[in-house]
XYZ file of N, CA, C and O in Angstrom:
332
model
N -167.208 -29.261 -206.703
C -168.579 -28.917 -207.013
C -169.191 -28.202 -205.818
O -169.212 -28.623 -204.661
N -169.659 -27.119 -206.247
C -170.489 -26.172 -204.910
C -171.796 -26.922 -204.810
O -172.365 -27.519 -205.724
N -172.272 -26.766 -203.261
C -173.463 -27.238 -203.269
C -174.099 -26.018 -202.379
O -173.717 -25.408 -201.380
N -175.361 -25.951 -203.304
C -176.542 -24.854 -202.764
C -176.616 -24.784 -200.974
O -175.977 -25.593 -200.300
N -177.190 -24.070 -200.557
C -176.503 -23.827 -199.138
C -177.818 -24.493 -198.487
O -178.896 -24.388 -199.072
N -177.717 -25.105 -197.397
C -178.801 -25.805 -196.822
C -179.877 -25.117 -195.883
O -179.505 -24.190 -195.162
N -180.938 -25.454 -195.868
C -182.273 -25.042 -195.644
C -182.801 -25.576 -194.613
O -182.737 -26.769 -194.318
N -183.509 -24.469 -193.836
C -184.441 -25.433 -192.973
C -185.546 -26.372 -193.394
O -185.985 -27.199 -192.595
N -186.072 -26.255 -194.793
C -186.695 -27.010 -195.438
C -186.225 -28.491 -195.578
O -186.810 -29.554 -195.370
N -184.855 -28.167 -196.039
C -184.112 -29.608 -196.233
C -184.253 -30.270 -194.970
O -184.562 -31.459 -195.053
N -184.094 -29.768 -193.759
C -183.787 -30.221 -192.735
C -185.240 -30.736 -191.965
O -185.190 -31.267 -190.856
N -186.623 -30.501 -192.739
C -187.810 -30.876 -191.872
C -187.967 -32.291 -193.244
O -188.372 -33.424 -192.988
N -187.577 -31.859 -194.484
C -187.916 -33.099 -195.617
C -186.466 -34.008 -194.973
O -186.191 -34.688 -195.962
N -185.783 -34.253 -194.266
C -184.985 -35.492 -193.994
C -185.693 -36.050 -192.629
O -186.048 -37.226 -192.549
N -185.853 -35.212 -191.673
C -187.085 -35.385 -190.916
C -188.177 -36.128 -191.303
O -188.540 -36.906 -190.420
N -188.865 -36.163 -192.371
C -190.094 -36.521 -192.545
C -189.565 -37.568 -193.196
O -190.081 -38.600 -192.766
N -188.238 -37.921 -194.606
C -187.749 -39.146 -194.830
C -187.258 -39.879 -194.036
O -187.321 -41.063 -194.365
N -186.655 -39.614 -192.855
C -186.529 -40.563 -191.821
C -188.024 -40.952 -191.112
O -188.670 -41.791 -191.741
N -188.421 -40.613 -190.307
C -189.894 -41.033 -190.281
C -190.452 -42.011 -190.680
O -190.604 -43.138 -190.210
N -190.917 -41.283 -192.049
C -191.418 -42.593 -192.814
C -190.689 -43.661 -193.092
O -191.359 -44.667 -193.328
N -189.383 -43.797 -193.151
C -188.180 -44.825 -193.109
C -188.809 -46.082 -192.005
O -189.305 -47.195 -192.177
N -188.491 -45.245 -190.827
C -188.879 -45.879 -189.791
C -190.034 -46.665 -189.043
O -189.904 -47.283 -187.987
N -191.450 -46.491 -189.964
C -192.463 -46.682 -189.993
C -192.389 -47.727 -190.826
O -193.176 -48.612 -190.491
N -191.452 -48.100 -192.235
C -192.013 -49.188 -192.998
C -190.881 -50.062 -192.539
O -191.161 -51.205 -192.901
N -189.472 -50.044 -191.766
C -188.277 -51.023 -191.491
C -188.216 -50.766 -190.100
O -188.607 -49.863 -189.360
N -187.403 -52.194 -189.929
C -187.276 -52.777 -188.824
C -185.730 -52.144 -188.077
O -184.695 -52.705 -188.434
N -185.636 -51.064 -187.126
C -184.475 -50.486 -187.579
C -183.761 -51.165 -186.157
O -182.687 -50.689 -185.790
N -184.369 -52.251 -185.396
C -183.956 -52.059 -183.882
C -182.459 -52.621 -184.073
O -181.727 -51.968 -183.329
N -181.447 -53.961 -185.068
C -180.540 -53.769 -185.349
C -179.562 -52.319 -185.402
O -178.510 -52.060 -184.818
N -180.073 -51.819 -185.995
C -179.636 -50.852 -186.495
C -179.699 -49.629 -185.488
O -179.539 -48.476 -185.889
N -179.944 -49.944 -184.147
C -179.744 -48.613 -182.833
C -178.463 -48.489 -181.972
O -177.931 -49.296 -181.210
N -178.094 -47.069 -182.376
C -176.486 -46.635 -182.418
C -176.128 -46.151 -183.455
O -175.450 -45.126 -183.379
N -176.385 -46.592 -184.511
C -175.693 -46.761 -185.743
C -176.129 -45.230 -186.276
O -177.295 -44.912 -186.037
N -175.282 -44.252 -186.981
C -175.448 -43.571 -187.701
C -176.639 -43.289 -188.779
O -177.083 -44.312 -189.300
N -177.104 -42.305 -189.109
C -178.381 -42.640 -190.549
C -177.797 -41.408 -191.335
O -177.951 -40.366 -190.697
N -177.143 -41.238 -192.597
C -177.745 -40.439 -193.144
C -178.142 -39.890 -193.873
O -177.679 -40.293 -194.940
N -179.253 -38.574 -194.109
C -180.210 -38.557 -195.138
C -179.931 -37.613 -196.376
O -179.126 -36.718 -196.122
N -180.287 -37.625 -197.290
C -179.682 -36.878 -198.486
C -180.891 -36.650 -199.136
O -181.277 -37.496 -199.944
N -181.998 -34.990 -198.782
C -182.636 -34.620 -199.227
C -183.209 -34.566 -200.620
O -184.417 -34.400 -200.793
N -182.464 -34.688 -201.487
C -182.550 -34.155 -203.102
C -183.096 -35.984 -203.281
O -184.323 -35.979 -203.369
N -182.714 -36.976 -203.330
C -182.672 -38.014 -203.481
C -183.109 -39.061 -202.750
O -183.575 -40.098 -203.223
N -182.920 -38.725 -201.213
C -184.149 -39.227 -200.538
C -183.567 -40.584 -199.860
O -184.064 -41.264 -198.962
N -182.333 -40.763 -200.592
C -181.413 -42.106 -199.757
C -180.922 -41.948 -198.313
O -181.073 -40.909 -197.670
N -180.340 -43.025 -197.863
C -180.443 -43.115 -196.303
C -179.135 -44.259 -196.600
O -179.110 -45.382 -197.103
N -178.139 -43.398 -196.043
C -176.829 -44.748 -195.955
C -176.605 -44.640 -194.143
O -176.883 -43.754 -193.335
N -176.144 -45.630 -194.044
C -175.971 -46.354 -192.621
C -174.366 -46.343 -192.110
O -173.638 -46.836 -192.972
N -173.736 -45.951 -191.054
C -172.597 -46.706 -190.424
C -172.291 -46.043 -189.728
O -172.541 -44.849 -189.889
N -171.633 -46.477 -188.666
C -171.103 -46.146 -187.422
C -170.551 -44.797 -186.823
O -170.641 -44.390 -185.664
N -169.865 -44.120 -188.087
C -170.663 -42.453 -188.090
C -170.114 -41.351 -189.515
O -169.471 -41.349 -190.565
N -171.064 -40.362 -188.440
C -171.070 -39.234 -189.952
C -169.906 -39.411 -191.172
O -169.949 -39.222 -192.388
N -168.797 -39.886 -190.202
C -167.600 -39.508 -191.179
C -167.207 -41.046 -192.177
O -166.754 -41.140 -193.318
N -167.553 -41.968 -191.308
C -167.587 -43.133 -192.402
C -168.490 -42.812 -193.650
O -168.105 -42.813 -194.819
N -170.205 -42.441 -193.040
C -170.766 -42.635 -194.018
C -170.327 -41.784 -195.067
O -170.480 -42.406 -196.118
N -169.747 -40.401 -195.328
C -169.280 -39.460 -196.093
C -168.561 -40.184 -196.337
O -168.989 -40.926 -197.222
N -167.147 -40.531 -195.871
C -165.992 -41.382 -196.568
C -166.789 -42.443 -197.542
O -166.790 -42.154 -198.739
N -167.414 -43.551 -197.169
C -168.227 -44.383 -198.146
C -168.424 -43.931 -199.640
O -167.897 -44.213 -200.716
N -169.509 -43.029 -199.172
C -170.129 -41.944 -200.130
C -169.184 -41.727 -201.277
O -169.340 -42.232 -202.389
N -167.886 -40.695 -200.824
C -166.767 -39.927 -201.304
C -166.380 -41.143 -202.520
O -166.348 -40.845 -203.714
N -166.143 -42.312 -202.097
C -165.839 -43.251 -202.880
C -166.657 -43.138 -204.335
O -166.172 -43.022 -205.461
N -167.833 -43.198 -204.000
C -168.688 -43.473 -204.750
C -169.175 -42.084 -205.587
O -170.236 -42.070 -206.210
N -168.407 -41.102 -205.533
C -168.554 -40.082 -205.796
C -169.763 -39.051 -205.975
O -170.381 -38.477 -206.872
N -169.723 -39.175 -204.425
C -171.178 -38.140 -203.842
C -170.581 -37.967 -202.869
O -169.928 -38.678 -202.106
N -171.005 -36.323 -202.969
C -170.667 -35.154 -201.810
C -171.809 -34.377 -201.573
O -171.733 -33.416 -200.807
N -173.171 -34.759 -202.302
C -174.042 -33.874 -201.834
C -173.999 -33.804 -200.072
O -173.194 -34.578 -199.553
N -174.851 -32.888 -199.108
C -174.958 -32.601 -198.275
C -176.164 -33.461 -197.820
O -177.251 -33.591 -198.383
N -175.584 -34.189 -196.315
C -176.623 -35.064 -195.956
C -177.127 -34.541 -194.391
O -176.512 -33.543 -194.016
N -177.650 -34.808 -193.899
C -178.480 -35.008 -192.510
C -178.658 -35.754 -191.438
O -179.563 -36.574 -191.284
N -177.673 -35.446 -190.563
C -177.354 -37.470 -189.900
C -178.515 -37.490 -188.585
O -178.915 -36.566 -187.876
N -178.803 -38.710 -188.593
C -179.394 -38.963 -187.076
C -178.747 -40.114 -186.577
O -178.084 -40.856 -187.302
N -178.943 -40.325 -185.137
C -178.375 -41.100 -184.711
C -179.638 -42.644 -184.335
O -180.597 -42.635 -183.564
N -179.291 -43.432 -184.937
C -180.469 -44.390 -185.187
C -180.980 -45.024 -183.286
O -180.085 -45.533 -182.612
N -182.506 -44.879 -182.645
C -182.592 -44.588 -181.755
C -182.700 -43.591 -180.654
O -183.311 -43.607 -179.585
N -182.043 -42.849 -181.145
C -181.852 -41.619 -180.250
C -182.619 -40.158 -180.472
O -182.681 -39.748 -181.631
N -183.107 -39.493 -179.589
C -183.571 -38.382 -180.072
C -182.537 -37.039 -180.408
O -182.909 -35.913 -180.737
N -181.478 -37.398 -180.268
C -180.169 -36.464 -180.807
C -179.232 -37.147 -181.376
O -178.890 -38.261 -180.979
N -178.595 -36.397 -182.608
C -177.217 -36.806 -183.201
C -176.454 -37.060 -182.320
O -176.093 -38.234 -182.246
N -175.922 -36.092 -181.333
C -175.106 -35.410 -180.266
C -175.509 -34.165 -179.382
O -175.785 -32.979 -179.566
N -175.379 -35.221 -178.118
C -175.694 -34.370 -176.966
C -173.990 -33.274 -176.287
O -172.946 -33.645 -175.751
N -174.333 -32.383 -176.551
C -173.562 -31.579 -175.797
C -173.636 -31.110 -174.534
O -174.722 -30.668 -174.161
N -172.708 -31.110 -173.787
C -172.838 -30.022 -172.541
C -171.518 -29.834 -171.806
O -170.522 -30.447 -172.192
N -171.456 -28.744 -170.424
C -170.611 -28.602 -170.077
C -169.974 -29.799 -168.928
O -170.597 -30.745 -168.447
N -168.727 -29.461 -168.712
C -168.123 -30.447 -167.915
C -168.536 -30.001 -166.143
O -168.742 -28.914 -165.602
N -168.526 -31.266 -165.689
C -169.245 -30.714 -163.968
C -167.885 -30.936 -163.135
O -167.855 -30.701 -161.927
């Protein structure tokens, strides 16, 4: 199944569903842990990372395109060069 190509739109509405996520739950368990968000639907699956939660998912047969954050952190993944 093709999926429509992703948007910066999508990417400020998982933004704003995380947010508000975070405003009504208690997420401090849950810092480290993977989040991620699935625009169209608005769900939020959890685990240790991107590729579990997709594997999970896959099971359950969903491949839409999700949005990960890293629960706590102000980046998914920090990159940089080696010193």
């Amino acid at each position: 199944m093709k999926h429509p190509e992703w948007t910066e739109a999508d990417s400020r509405k998982c933004k704003q569903i995380w947010a508000e996520y975070q405003k009504q739950h208690d997420i401090t368990e849950r810092i480290g842990q993977t989040a991620g968000i699935d625009p169209k639907t608005e769900q939020i699956w959890f685990g240790d990372s991107a590729i579990e939660i997709v594997k999970k998912r896959e099971t359950e047969g969903l491949t839409s395109p999700l949005f990960f954050e890293r629960v706590g952190y102000e980046a998914y993944l920090w990159k940089g060069g080696r010193r």
